[in-house]
N, CA, C and O atoms as a printed pandas DataFrame, in Angstrom:
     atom_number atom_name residue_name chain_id  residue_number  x_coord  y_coord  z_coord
0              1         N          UNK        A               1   -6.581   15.099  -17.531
1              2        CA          UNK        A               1   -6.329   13.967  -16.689
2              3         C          UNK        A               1   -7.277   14.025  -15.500
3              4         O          UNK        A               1   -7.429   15.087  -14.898
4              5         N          UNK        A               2   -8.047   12.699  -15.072
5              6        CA          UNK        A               2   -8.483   13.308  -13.956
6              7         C          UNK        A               2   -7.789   12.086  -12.985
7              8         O          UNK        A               2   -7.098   11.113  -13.289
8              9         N          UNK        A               3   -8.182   12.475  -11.971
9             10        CA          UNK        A               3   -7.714   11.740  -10.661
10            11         C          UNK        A               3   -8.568   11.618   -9.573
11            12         O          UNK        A               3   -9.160   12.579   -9.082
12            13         N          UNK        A               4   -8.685   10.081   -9.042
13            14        CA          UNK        A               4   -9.776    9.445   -7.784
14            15         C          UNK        A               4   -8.855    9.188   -7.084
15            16         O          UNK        A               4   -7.896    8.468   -7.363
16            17         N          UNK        A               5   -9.116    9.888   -5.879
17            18        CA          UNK        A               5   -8.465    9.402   -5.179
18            19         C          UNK        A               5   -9.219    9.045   -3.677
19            20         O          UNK        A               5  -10.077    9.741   -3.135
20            21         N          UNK        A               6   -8.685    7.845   -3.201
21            22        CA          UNK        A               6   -9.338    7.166   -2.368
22            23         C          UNK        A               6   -8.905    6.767   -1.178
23            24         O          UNK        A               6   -7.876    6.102   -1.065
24            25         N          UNK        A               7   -9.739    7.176   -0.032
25            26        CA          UNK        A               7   -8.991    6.959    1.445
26            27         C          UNK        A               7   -9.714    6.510    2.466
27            28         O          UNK        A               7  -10.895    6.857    2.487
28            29         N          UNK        A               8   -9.392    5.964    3.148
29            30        CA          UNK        A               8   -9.380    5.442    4.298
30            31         C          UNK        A               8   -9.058    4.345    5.056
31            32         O          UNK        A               8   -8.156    3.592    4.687
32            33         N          UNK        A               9   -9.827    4.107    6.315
33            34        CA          UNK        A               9   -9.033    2.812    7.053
34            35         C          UNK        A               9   -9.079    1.521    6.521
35            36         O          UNK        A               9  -10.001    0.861    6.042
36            37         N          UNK        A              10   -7.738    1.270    6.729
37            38        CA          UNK        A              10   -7.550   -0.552    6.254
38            39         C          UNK        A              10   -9.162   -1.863    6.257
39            40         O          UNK        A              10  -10.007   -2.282    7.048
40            41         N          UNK        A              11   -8.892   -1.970    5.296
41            42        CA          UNK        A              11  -10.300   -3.091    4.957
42            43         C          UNK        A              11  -11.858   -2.118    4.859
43            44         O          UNK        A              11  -12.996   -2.531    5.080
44            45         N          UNK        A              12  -11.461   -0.853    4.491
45            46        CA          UNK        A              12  -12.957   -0.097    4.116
46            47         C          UNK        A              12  -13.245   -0.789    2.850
47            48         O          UNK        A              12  -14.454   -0.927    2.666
48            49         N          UNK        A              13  -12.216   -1.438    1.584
49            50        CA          UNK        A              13  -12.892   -1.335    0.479
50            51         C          UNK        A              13  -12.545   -0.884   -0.678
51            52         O          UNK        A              13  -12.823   -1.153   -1.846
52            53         N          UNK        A              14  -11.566    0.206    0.124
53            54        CA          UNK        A              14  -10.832    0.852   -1.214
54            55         C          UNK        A              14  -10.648    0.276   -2.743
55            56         O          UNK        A              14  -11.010    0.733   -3.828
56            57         N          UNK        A              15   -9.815   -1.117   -2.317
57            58        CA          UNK        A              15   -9.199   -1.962   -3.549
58            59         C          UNK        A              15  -10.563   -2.288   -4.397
59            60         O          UNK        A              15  -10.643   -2.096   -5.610
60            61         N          UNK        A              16  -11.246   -2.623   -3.876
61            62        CA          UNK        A              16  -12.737   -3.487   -4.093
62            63         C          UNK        A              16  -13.533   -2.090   -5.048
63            64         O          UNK        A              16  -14.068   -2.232   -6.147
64            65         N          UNK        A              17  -13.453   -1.167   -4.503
65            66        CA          UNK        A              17  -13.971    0.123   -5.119
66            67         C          UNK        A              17  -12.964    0.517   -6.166
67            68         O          UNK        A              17  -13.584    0.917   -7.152
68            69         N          UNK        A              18  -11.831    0.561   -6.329
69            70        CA          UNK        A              18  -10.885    0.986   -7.294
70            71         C          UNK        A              18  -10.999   -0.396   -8.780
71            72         O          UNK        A              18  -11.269   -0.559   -9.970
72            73         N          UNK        A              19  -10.684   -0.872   -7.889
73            74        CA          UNK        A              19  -11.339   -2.783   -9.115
74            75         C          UNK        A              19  -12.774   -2.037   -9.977
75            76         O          UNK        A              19  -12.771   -1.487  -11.078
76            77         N          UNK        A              20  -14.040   -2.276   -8.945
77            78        CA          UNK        A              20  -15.220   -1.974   -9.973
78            79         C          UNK        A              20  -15.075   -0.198  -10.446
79            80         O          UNK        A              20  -15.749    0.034  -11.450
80            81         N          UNK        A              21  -14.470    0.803  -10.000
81            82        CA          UNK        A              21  -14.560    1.656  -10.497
82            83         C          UNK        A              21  -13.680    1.802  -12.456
83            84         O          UNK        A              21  -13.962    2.450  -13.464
84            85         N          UNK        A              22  -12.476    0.690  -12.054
85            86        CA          UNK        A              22  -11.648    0.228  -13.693
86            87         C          UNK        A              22  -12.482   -0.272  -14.378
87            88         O          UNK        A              22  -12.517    0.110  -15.548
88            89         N          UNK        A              23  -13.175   -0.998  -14.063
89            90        CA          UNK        A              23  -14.097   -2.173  -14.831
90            91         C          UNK        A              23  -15.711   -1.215  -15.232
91            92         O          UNK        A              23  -16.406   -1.714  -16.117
92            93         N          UNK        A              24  -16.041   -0.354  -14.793
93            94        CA          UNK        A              24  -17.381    0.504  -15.284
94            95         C          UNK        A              24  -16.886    1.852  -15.806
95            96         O          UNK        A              24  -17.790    2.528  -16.298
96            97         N          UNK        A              25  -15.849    2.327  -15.817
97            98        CA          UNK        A              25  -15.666    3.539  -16.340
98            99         C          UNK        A              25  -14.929    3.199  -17.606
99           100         O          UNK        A              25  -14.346    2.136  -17.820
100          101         N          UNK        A              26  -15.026    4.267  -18.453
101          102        CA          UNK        A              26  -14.438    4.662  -19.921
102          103         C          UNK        A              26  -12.767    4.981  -19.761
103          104         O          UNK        A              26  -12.200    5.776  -19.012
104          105         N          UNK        A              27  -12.407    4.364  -20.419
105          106        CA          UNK        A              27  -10.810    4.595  -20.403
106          107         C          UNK        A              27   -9.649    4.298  -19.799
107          108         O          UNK        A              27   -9.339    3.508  -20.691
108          109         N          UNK        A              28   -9.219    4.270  -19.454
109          110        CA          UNK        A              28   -7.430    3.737  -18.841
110          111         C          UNK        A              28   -7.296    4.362  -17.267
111          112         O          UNK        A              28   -7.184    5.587  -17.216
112          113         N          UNK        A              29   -7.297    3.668  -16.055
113          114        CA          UNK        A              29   -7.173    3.992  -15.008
114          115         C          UNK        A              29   -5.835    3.610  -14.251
115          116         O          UNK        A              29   -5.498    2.513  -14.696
116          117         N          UNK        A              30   -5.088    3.966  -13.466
117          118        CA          UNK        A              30   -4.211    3.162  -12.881
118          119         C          UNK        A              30   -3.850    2.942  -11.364
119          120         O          UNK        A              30   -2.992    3.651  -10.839
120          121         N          UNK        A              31   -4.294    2.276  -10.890
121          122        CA          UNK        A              31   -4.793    1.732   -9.408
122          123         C          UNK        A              31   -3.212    1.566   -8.553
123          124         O          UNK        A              31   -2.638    0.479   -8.495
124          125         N          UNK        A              32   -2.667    2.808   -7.939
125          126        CA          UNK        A              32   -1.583    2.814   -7.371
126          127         C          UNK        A              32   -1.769    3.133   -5.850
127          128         O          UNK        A              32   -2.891    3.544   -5.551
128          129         N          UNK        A              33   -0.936    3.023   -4.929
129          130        CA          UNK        A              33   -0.789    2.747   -3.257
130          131         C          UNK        A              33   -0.428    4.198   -3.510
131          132         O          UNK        A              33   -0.104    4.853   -4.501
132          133         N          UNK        A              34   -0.651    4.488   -1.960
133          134        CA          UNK        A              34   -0.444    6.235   -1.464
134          135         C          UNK        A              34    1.284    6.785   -1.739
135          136         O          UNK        A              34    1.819    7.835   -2.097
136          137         N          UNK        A              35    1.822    5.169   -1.269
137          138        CA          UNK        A              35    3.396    5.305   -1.118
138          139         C          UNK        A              35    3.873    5.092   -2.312
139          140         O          UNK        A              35    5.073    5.363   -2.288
140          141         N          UNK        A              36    3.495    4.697   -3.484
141          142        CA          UNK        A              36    4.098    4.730   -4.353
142          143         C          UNK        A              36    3.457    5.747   -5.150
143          144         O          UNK        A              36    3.566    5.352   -6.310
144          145         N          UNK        A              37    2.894    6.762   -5.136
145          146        CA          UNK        A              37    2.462    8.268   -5.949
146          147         C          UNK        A              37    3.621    9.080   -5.217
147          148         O          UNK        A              37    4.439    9.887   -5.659
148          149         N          UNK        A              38    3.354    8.478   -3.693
149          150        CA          UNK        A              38    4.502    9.958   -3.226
150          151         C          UNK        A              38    6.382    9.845   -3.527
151          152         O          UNK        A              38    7.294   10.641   -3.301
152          153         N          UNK        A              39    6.345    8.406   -4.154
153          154        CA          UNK        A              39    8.200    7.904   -4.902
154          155         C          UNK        A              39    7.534    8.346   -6.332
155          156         O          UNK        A              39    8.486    7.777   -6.865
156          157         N          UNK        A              40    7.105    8.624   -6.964
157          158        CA          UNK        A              40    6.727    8.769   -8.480
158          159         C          UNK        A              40    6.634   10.702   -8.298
159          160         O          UNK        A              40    6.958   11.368   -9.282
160          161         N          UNK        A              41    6.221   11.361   -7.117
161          162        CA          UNK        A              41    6.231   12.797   -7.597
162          163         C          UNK        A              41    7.917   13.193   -7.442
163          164         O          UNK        A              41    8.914   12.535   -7.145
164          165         N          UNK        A              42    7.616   14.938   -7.888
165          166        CA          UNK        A              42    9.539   14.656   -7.909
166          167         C          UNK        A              42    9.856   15.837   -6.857
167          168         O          UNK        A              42   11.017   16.071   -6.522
């Protein structure tokens, strides 16, 4: 499994970078918020 993970301040880009990073890479990605990884760990 790998994992990107992406940070910083509001309106850097993130979304915009997570979008073209789904759309040029090989395989199944899933583009989730900080706050909802940290309700999904256990």
């Amino acid at each position: 499994m790998d994992v990107i993970y992406l940070n910083g301040p509001s309106s850097a880009g993130k979304t915009s970078l997570a979008r073209a990073l789904q759309s040029l890479l090989p395989g199944y990605y899933l583009h989730i918020g900080i706050d909802m990884l940290i309700e999904m760990m256990p």
